[in-house]
PDB file of C-alpha atoms in Angstrom:
ATOM      1  CA  UNK A1184     -94.443 -66.929-110.190  1.00 24.00           C
ATOM      2  CA  UNK A1185     -95.390 -67.341-106.560  1.00 25.00           C
ATOM      3  CA  UNK A1186     -97.250 -64.309-105.215  1.00 24.00           C
ATOM      4  CA  UNK A1187     -97.964 -63.131-101.689  1.00 23.00           C
ATOM      5  CA  UNK A1188    -101.653 -63.879-102.155  1.00 28.00           C
ATOM      6  CA  UNK A1189    -100.846 -67.542-102.833  1.00 30.00           C
ATOM      7  CA  UNK A1190     -98.565 -67.705 -99.831  1.00 30.00           C
ATOM      8  CA  UNK A1191    -101.240 -66.179 -97.648  1.00 32.00           C
ATOM      9  CA  UNK A1192    -103.711 -69.015 -98.154  1.00 35.00           C
ATOM     10  CA  UNK A1193    -101.193 -71.815 -97.644  1.00 39.00           C
ATOM     11  CA  UNK A1194    -100.323 -72.435 -93.988  1.00 37.00           C
ATOM     12  CA  UNK A1195     -97.621 -75.027 -93.452  1.00 39.00           C
ATOM     13  CA  UNK A1196     -97.955 -77.124 -90.297  1.00 35.00           C
ATOM     14  CA  UNK A1197     -94.946 -76.195 -88.188  1.00 28.00           C
ATOM     15  CA  UNK A1198     -94.559 -79.714 -86.839  1.00 31.00           C
ATOM     16  CA  UNK A1199     -94.216 -81.053 -90.373  1.00 35.00           C
ATOM     17  CA  UNK A1200     -91.335 -78.854 -91.475  1.00 32.00           C
ATOM     18  CA  UNK A1201     -87.693 -79.950 -91.698  1.00 33.00           C
ATOM     19  CA  UNK A1202     -84.571 -78.155 -92.874  1.00 32.00           C
ATOM     20  CA  UNK A1203     -83.988 -80.342 -95.945  1.00 36.00           C
ATOM     21  CA  UNK A1204     -87.479 -79.927 -97.402  1.00 40.00           C
ATOM     22  CA  UNK A1205     -88.408 -77.887-100.430  1.00 41.00           C
ATOM     23  CA  UNK A1206     -91.847 -76.420-101.121  1.00 39.00           C
ATOM     24  CA  UNK A1207     -93.204 -75.311-104.472  1.00 41.00           C
ATOM     25  CA  UNK A1208     -96.485 -73.466-104.900  1.00 42.00           C
ATOM     26  CA  UNK A1209     -98.043 -73.247-108.349  1.00 40.00           C
ATOM     27  CA  UNK A1210    -100.917 -71.067-109.479  1.00 38.00           C
ATOM     28  CA  UNK A1211    -103.123 -73.051-111.829  1.00 39.00           C
ATOM     29  CA  UNK A1212    -106.522 -73.045-113.440  1.00 37.00           C
ATOM     30  CA  UNK A1213    -108.958 -75.891-112.980  1.00 39.00           C
ATOM     31  CA  UNK A1214    -107.777 -78.823-115.088  1.00 40.00           C
ATOM     32  CA  UNK A1215    -109.908 -80.005-118.036  1.00 39.00           C
ATOM     33  CA  UNK A1216    -112.369 -82.602-116.786  1.00 47.00           C
ATOM     34  CA  UNK A1217    -111.378 -85.110-119.461  1.00 48.00           C
ATOM     35  CA  UNK A1218    -107.795 -85.427-118.222  1.00 76.00           C
ATOM     36  CA  UNK A1219    -108.947 -87.289-115.112  1.00 83.00           C
ATOM     37  CA  UNK A1220    -108.834 -91.097-115.032  1.00 92.00           C
ATOM     38  CA  UNK A1221    -110.142 -93.213-112.146  1.00 94.00           C
ATOM     39  CA  UNK A1222    -113.198 -93.367-109.899  1.00 95.00           C
ATOM     40  CA  UNK A1223    -115.681 -90.737-108.686  1.00 93.00           C
ATOM     41  CA  UNK A1224    -118.427 -91.321-106.106  1.00 94.00           C
ATOM     42  CA  UNK A1225    -121.175 -88.717-105.696  1.00 92.00           C
ATOM     43  CA  UNK A1226    -122.863 -88.354-102.297  1.00 92.00           C
ATOM     44  CA  UNK A1227    -125.861 -86.476-100.915  1.00 90.00           C
ATOM     45  CA  UNK A1228    -124.134 -85.584 -97.637  1.00 91.00           C
ATOM     46  CA  UNK A1229    -121.091 -83.344 -97.332  1.00 92.00           C
ATOM     47  CA  UNK A1230    -117.869 -85.365 -97.155  1.00 95.00           C
ATOM     48  CA  UNK A1231    -115.207 -84.671 -94.536  1.00 96.00           C
ATOM     49  CA  UNK A1232    -112.546 -87.345 -95.214  1.00 96.00           C
ATOM     50  CA  UNK A1233    -111.111 -89.408 -98.068  1.00 97.00           C
ATOM     51  CA  UNK A1234    -108.103 -91.723 -98.222  1.00 97.00           C
ATOM     52  CA  UNK A1235    -106.338 -94.531-100.069  1.00 98.00           C
ATOM     53  CA  UNK A1236    -103.045 -96.365-100.374  1.00 98.00           C
ATOM     54  CA  UNK A1237    -101.018 -96.994-103.544  1.00 97.00           C
ATOM     55  CA  UNK A1238     -97.564 -97.770-104.902  1.00 98.00           C
ATOM     56  CA  UNK A1239     -96.128 -94.651-106.524  1.00 96.00           C
ATOM     57  CA  UNK A1240     -95.920 -95.324-110.283  1.00 95.00           C
ATOM     58  CA  UNK A1241     -92.934 -94.454-112.418  1.00 92.00           C
ATOM     59  CA  UNK A1242     -93.898 -91.648-114.793  1.00 87.00           C
ATOM     60  CA  UNK A1243     -92.157 -90.509-117.975  1.00 83.00           C
ATOM     61  CA  UNK A1244     -92.580 -86.739-117.835  1.00 73.00           C
ATOM     62  CA  UNK A1245     -90.452 -84.850-120.367  1.00 70.00           C
ATOM     63  CA  UNK A1246     -88.613 -81.901-118.865  1.00 63.00           C
ATOM     64  CA  UNK A1247     -88.538 -78.735-120.954  1.00 62.00           C
ATOM     65  CA  UNK A1248     -87.156 -75.369-120.017  1.00 51.00           C
ATOM     66  CA  UNK A1249     -90.315 -73.649-121.258  1.00 54.00           C
ATOM     67  CA  UNK A1250     -92.987 -75.901-119.763  1.00 63.00           C
ATOM     68  CA  UNK A1251     -93.900 -77.279-116.389  1.00 68.00           C
ATOM     69  CA  UNK A1252     -95.358 -80.784-116.594  1.00 76.00           C
ATOM     70  CA  UNK A1253     -96.834 -83.143-114.044  1.00 80.00           C
ATOM     71  CA  UNK A1254     -98.192 -86.663-113.696  1.00 85.00           C
ATOM     72  CA  UNK A1255    -100.333 -86.942-110.564  1.00 88.00           C
ATOM     73  CA  UNK A1256    -102.118 -89.583-108.509  1.00 91.00           C
ATOM     74  CA  UNK A1257    -104.472 -88.237-105.865  1.00 92.00           C
ATOM     75  CA  UNK A1258    -107.517 -88.585-103.659  1.00 91.00           C
ATOM     76  CA  UNK A1259    -109.867 -85.635-103.385  1.00 90.00           C
ATOM     77  CA  UNK A1260    -113.146 -84.241-102.146  1.00 88.00           C
ATOM     78  CA  UNK A1261    -114.890 -82.104-104.740  1.00 84.00           C
ATOM     79  CA  UNK A1262    -118.265 -81.529-106.287  1.00 71.00           C
ATOM     80  CA  UNK A1263    -120.381 -79.785-108.819  1.00 58.00           C
ATOM     81  CA  UNK A1264    -122.243 -77.100-106.846  1.00 61.00           C
ATOM     82  CA  UNK A1265    -122.268 -73.824-108.816  1.00 59.00           C
ATOM     83  CA  UNK A1266    -121.548 -71.685-105.752  1.00 63.00           C
ATOM     84  CA  UNK A1267    -118.468 -73.477-104.394  1.00 70.00           C
ATOM     85  CA  UNK A1268    -114.944 -72.836-105.546  1.00 72.00           C
ATOM     86  CA  UNK A1269    -112.462 -75.520-104.515  1.00 83.00           C
ATOM     87  CA  UNK A1270    -111.649 -79.213-104.527  1.00 86.00           C
ATOM     88  CA  UNK A1271    -109.534 -80.498-101.610  1.00 91.00           C
ATOM     89  CA  UNK A1272    -106.994 -83.085-102.754  1.00 91.00           C
ATOM     90  CA  UNK A1273    -103.671 -84.725-101.928  1.00 94.00           C
ATOM     91  CA  UNK A1274    -101.430 -87.345-103.467  1.00 94.00           C
ATOM     92  CA  UNK A1275     -98.153 -87.927-105.283  1.00 94.00           C
ATOM     93  CA  UNK A1276     -96.725 -86.508-108.483  1.00 89.00           C
ATOM     94  CA  UNK A1277     -93.825 -86.567-110.894  1.00 87.00           C
ATOM     95  CA  UNK A1278     -93.048 -82.877-111.333  1.00 81.00           C
ATOM     96  CA  UNK A1279     -90.894 -81.750-114.270  1.00 78.00           C
ATOM     97  CA  UNK A1280     -89.526 -78.229-114.438  1.00 74.00           C
ATOM     98  CA  UNK A1281     -86.585 -77.138-116.523  1.00 68.00           C
ATOM     99  CA  UNK A1282     -84.287 -80.139-117.003  1.00 71.00           C
ATOM    100  CA  UNK A1283     -85.188 -81.834-113.718  1.00 76.00           C
ATOM    101  CA  UNK A1284     -87.968 -84.185-112.627  1.00 79.00           C
ATOM    102  CA  UNK A1285     -88.748 -84.723-108.957  1.00 84.00           C
ATOM    103  CA  UNK A1286     -91.251 -86.935-107.160  1.00 89.00           C
ATOM    104  CA  UNK A1287     -93.284 -85.129-104.525  1.00 90.00           C
ATOM    105  CA  UNK A1288     -96.259 -85.331-102.251  1.00 92.00           C
ATOM    106  CA  UNK A1289     -98.864 -82.744-103.236  1.00 90.00           C
ATOM    107  CA  UNK A1290    -101.560 -80.951-101.259  1.00 91.00           C
ATOM    108  CA  UNK A1291    -103.920 -78.293-102.535  1.00 85.00           C
ATOM    109  CA  UNK A1292    -106.813 -77.237-104.735  1.00 83.00           C
ATOM    110  CA  UNK A1293    -107.426 -76.726-108.455  1.00 70.00           C
ATOM    111  CA  UNK A1294    -106.020 -73.221-108.211  1.00 69.00           C
ATOM    112  CA  UNK A1295    -103.034 -73.682-105.925  1.00 69.00           C
ATOM    113  CA  UNK A1296    -100.898 -76.730-105.249  1.00 74.00           C
ATOM    114  CA  UNK A1297     -98.220 -77.191-102.606  1.00 75.00           C
ATOM    115  CA  UNK A1298     -95.532 -79.692-103.601  1.00 72.00           C
ATOM    116  CA  UNK A1299     -93.256 -81.269-100.978  1.00 72.00           C
ATOM    117  CA  UNK A1300     -90.100 -82.825-102.407  1.00 64.00           C
ATOM    118  CA  UNK A1301     -87.585 -85.307-101.090  1.00 63.00           C
ATOM    119  CA  UNK A1302     -89.970 -87.676 -99.346  1.00 80.00           C
ATOM    120  CA  UNK A1303     -91.200 -90.124-101.966  1.00 92.00           C
ATOM    121  CA  UNK A1304     -89.983 -91.995-105.048  1.00 93.00           C
ATOM    122  CA  UNK A1305     -91.356 -94.519-107.580  1.00 95.00           C
ATOM    123  CA  UNK A1306     -92.104 -97.891-106.000  1.00 96.00           C
ATOM    124  CA  UNK A1307     -92.766 -96.486-102.525  1.00 97.00           C
ATOM    125  CA  UNK A1308     -96.010 -97.543-100.854  1.00 98.00           C
ATOM    126  CA  UNK A1309     -97.924 -94.528 -99.571  1.00 97.00           C
ATOM    127  CA  UNK A1310    -101.036 -93.762 -97.543  1.00 97.00           C
ATOM    128  CA  UNK A1311    -102.681 -90.402 -98.268  1.00 96.00           C
ATOM    129  CA  UNK A1312    -105.661 -88.853 -96.493  1.00 96.00           C
ATOM    130  CA  UNK A1313    -107.547 -85.558 -96.833  1.00 96.00           C
ATOM    131  CA  UNK A1314    -109.592 -84.139 -93.949  1.00 97.00           C
ATOM    132  CA  UNK A1315    -111.767 -81.037 -94.287  1.00 95.00           C
ATOM    133  CA  UNK A1316    -111.507 -79.406 -90.858  1.00 95.00           C
ATOM    134  CA  UNK A1317    -113.687 -76.369 -91.624  1.00 93.00           C
ATOM    135  CA  UNK A1318    -115.568 -75.202 -94.750  1.00 90.00           C
ATOM    136  CA  UNK A1319    -112.381 -73.509 -96.023  1.00 89.00           C
ATOM    137  CA  UNK A1320    -109.646 -75.430 -94.155  1.00 93.00           C
ATOM    138  CA  UNK A1321    -108.183 -78.783 -95.203  1.00 93.00           C
ATOM    139  CA  UNK A1322    -105.361 -80.951 -93.883  1.00 94.00           C
ATOM    140  CA  UNK A1323    -103.422 -83.435 -96.012  1.00 94.00           C
ATOM    141  CA  UNK A1324    -101.866 -86.426 -94.230  1.00 95.00           C
ATOM    142  CA  UNK A1325     -99.041 -88.375 -95.875  1.00 94.00           C
ATOM    143  CA  UNK A1326     -97.346 -91.580 -94.825  1.00 94.00           C
ATOM    144  CA  UNK A1327     -94.553 -93.235 -96.777  1.00 95.00           C
ATOM    145  CA  UNK A1328     -95.091 -96.841 -95.709  1.00 96.00           C
ATOM    146  CA  UNK A1329     -91.784 -97.861 -97.293  1.00 97.00           C
ATOM    147  CA  UNK A1330     -89.626 -95.430 -95.313  1.00 94.00           C
ATOM    148  CA  UNK A1331     -91.870 -94.924 -92.281  1.00 93.00           C
ATOM    149  CA  UNK A1332     -91.927 -91.161 -92.783  1.00 91.00           C
ATOM    150  CA  UNK A1333     -95.122 -89.268 -91.864  1.00 92.00           C
ATOM    151  CA  UNK A1334     -96.127 -85.701 -92.610  1.00 89.00           C
ATOM    152  CA  UNK A1335     -99.072 -83.331 -92.870  1.00 91.00           C
ATOM    153  CA  UNK A1336     -99.921 -79.924 -94.307  1.00 91.00           C
ATOM    154  CA  UNK A1337    -102.824 -77.526 -93.732  1.00 91.00           C
ATOM    155  CA  UNK A1338    -104.259 -75.299 -96.476  1.00 90.00           C
ATOM    156  CA  UNK A1339    -106.724 -72.430 -96.051  1.00 90.00           C
ATOM    157  CA  UNK A1340    -108.696 -71.023 -98.975  1.00 86.00           C
ATOM    158  CA  UNK A1341    -110.636 -67.759 -99.446  1.00 85.00           C
ATOM    159  CA  UNK A1342    -113.835 -69.679-100.213  1.00 83.00           C
ATOM    160  CA  UNK A1343    -115.352 -72.999 -99.156  1.00 85.00           C
ATOM    161  CA  UNK A1344    -114.720 -76.478-100.553  1.00 88.00           C
ATOM    162  CA  UNK A1345    -117.103 -78.487-102.722  1.00 87.00           C
ATOM    163  CA  UNK A1346    -117.924 -81.613-100.724  1.00 91.00           C
ATOM    164  CA  UNK A1347    -120.362 -83.957-102.494  1.00 90.00           C
ATOM    165  CA  UNK A1348    -117.928 -86.020-104.577  1.00 92.00           C
ATOM    166  CA  UNK A1349    -115.201 -88.483-103.518  1.00 94.00           C
ATOM    167  CA  UNK A1350    -112.440 -88.881-106.110  1.00 93.00           C
ATOM    168  CA  UNK A1351    -109.583 -91.360-106.644  1.00 96.00           C
ATOM    169  CA  UNK A1352    -107.830 -90.159-109.789  1.00 94.00           C
ATOM    170  CA  UNK A1353    -104.776 -90.117-112.061  1.00 92.00           C
ATOM    171  CA  UNK A1354    -104.087 -86.904-113.956  1.00 87.00           C
ATOM    172  CA  UNK A1355    -101.455 -85.622-116.366  1.00 80.00           C
ATOM    173  CA  UNK A1356    -100.972 -81.961-117.016  1.00 70.00           C
ATOM    174  CA  UNK A1357     -98.873 -79.563-119.062  1.00 61.00           C
ATOM    175  CA  UNK A1358     -99.268 -76.313-117.154  1.00 55.00           C
ATOM    176  CA  UNK A1359     -99.813 -72.925-118.780  1.00 52.00           C
ATOM    177  CA  UNK A1360    -100.828 -74.330-122.176  1.00 54.00           C
ATOM    178  CA  UNK A1361    -103.946 -75.713-123.829  1.00 54.00           C
ATOM    179  CA  UNK A1362    -102.213 -78.911-124.985  1.00 57.00           C
ATOM    180  CA  UNK A1363    -103.948 -82.211-124.301  1.00 62.00           C
ATOM    181  CA  UNK A1364    -101.318 -84.505-122.837  1.00 66.00           C
ATOM    182  CA  UNK A1365    -101.072 -87.780-120.992  1.00 72.00           C
ATOM    183  CA  UNK A1366     -97.646 -88.929-119.900  1.00 79.00           C
ATOM    184  CA  UNK A1367     -96.761 -92.637-119.666  1.00 84.00           C
ATOM    185  CA  UNK A1368     -96.931 -94.115-116.180  1.00 88.00           C
ATOM    186  CA  UNK A1369     -96.638 -97.630-114.788  1.00 92.00           C
ATOM    187  CA  UNK A1370     -99.851 -99.417-113.830  1.00 95.00           C
ATOM    188  CA  UNK A1371    -100.796 -98.920-110.194  1.00 96.00           C
ATOM    189  CA  UNK A1372    -103.711 -99.648-107.865  1.00 98.00           C
ATOM    190  CA  UNK A1373    -105.609 -97.501-105.402  1.00 98.00           C
ATOM    191  CA  UNK A1374    -106.520 -99.763-102.479  1.00 98.00           C
ATOM    192  CA  UNK A1375    -107.986 -99.361 -98.978  1.00 98.00           C
ATOM    193  CA  UNK A1376    -110.041 -96.592-100.590  1.00 98.00           C
ATOM    194  CA  UNK A1377    -112.705 -95.024 -98.397  1.00 97.00           C
ATOM    195  CA  UNK A1378    -114.423 -91.767 -97.504  1.00 97.00           C
ATOM    196  CA  UNK A1379    -116.546 -90.402 -94.663  1.00 97.00           C
ATOM    197  CA  UNK A1380    -119.295 -87.779 -94.514  1.00 96.00           C
ATOM    198  CA  UNK A1381    -120.175 -85.244 -91.815  1.00 95.00           C
ATOM    199  CA  UNK A1382    -122.645 -87.658 -90.196  1.00 96.00           C
ATOM    200  CA  UNK A1383    -119.961 -90.337 -89.817  1.00 97.00           C
ATOM    201  CA  UNK A1384    -121.191 -92.605 -92.616  1.00 97.00           C
ATOM    202  CA  UNK A1385    -118.360 -94.382 -94.448  1.00 98.00           C
ATOM    203  CA  UNK A1386    -118.139 -95.075 -98.188  1.00 97.00           C
ATOM    204  CA  UNK A1387    -115.955 -97.187-100.457  1.00 97.00           C
ATOM    205  CA  UNK A1388    -115.856 -97.497-104.247  1.00 97.00           C
ATOM    206  CA  UNK A1389    -119.227 -99.239-104.420  1.00 97.00           C
ATOM    207  CA  UNK A1390    -121.473 -97.273-106.770  1.00 96.00           C
ATOM    208  CA  UNK A1391    -118.657 -95.077-108.071  1.00 96.00           C
ATOM    209  CA  UNK A1392    -118.372 -93.926-111.686  1.00 94.00           C
ATOM    210  CA  UNK A1393    -115.357 -94.928-113.813  1.00 94.00           C
ATOM    211  CA  UNK A1394    -113.623 -92.157-115.768  1.00 92.00           C
ATOM    212  CA  UNK A1395    -111.383 -92.789-118.773  1.00 90.00           C
ATOM    213  CA  UNK A1396    -109.209 -90.193-120.509  1.00 85.00           C
ATOM    214  CA  UNK A1397    -109.898 -89.967-124.215  1.00 81.00           C
ATOM    215  CA  UNK A1398    -108.752 -86.753-125.955  1.00 75.00           C
ATOM    216  CA  UNK A1399    -110.268 -85.148-129.016  1.00 73.00           C
ATOM    217  CA  UNK A1400    -108.586 -87.538-131.459  1.00 70.00           C
ATOM    218  CA  UNK A1401    -110.630 -90.353-129.921  1.00 74.00           C
ATOM    219  CA  UNK A1402    -107.787 -92.615-128.769  1.00 82.00           C
ATOM    220  CA  UNK A1403    -108.110 -93.799-125.178  1.00 85.00           C
ATOM    221  CA  UNK A1404    -105.013 -93.009-123.097  1.00 85.00           C
ATOM    222  CA  UNK A1405    -105.984 -94.110-119.584  1.00 90.00           C
ATOM    223  CA  UNK A1406    -108.648 -96.328-118.037  1.00 93.00           C
ATOM    224  CA  UNK A1407    -109.546 -97.907-114.670  1.00 96.00           C
ATOM    225  CA  UNK A1408    -110.056-101.673-114.351  1.00 97.00           C
ATOM    226  CA  UNK A1409    -110.528-104.472-111.809  1.00 98.00           C
ATOM    227  CA  UNK A1410    -112.896-102.390-109.710  1.00 98.00           C
ATOM    228  CA  UNK A1411    -113.627-103.872-106.275  1.00 98.00           C
ATOM    229  CA  UNK A1412    -115.247-102.506-103.129  1.00 98.00           C
ATOM    230  CA  UNK A1413    -112.103-100.732-101.946  1.00 98.00           C
ATOM    231  CA  UNK A1414    -109.635-100.951-104.841  1.00 98.00           C
ATOM    232  CA  UNK A1415    -109.211-100.092-108.522  1.00 98.00           C
ATOM    233  CA  UNK A1416    -106.337-100.498-111.001  1.00 98.00           C
ATOM    234  CA  UNK A1417    -105.294 -97.496-113.129  1.00 96.00           C
ATOM    235  CA  UNK A1418    -103.836 -98.295-116.566  1.00 94.00           C
ATOM    236  CA  UNK A1419    -101.980 -96.186-119.128  1.00 90.00           C
ATOM    237  CA  UNK A1420    -103.022 -96.984-122.733  1.00 88.00           C
ATOM    238  CA  UNK A1421    -101.058 -94.510-124.818  1.00 79.00           C
ATOM    239  CA  UNK A1422     -97.680 -94.578-126.580  1.00 76.00           C
ATOM    240  CA  UNK A1423     -94.489 -94.890-124.558  1.00 69.00           C
TER     241      UNK A1423
END
């Protein structure tokens, strides 16, 4: 359930709002590290920006009245410092709740996610960018290249963001349970992938680490391939 404390740290950009839009905010714990699939680049300098383009994949996310499920594609700035609390990320997701599945842009952190419905669908080409404005303030920029629609959202957190890791990732999640899941999705490619640090240095996927998702039973369910300087293909390997 959405609480006032969650609402207090999420500031919607007034210019981005429209009457036909719907927002959902979800409290969540940090996702298990193994459920990520894609590329991660560690840096020595604090990052301030990350972005990429991709074609929104079609995801098969079963809707159930008792569970909330998601299949997500996102770019993020995170890290592994013990004294920082949040990853800043944005992207697209198939969001199943009850007997309905919607496709949304998403903007948020591990603990809170803001979903924006009605602006994206499978097959759309999108450009997504995250900018860390201050240690605890991030802005997500969205552009649907297929429809020409642009948008942005600003999120404030109680603590500061981790900033030494650039991330281009696919994730599946069954919220509020300990189940290990990975929902089928169509192959897609992150391209025009880049990041920037506080000194203005730019990065691409060169030197990044590839992450596959392989649950406890040992069967690989997702892997990256065809890695290039600014692009990588994300593949689903599990049952349909």
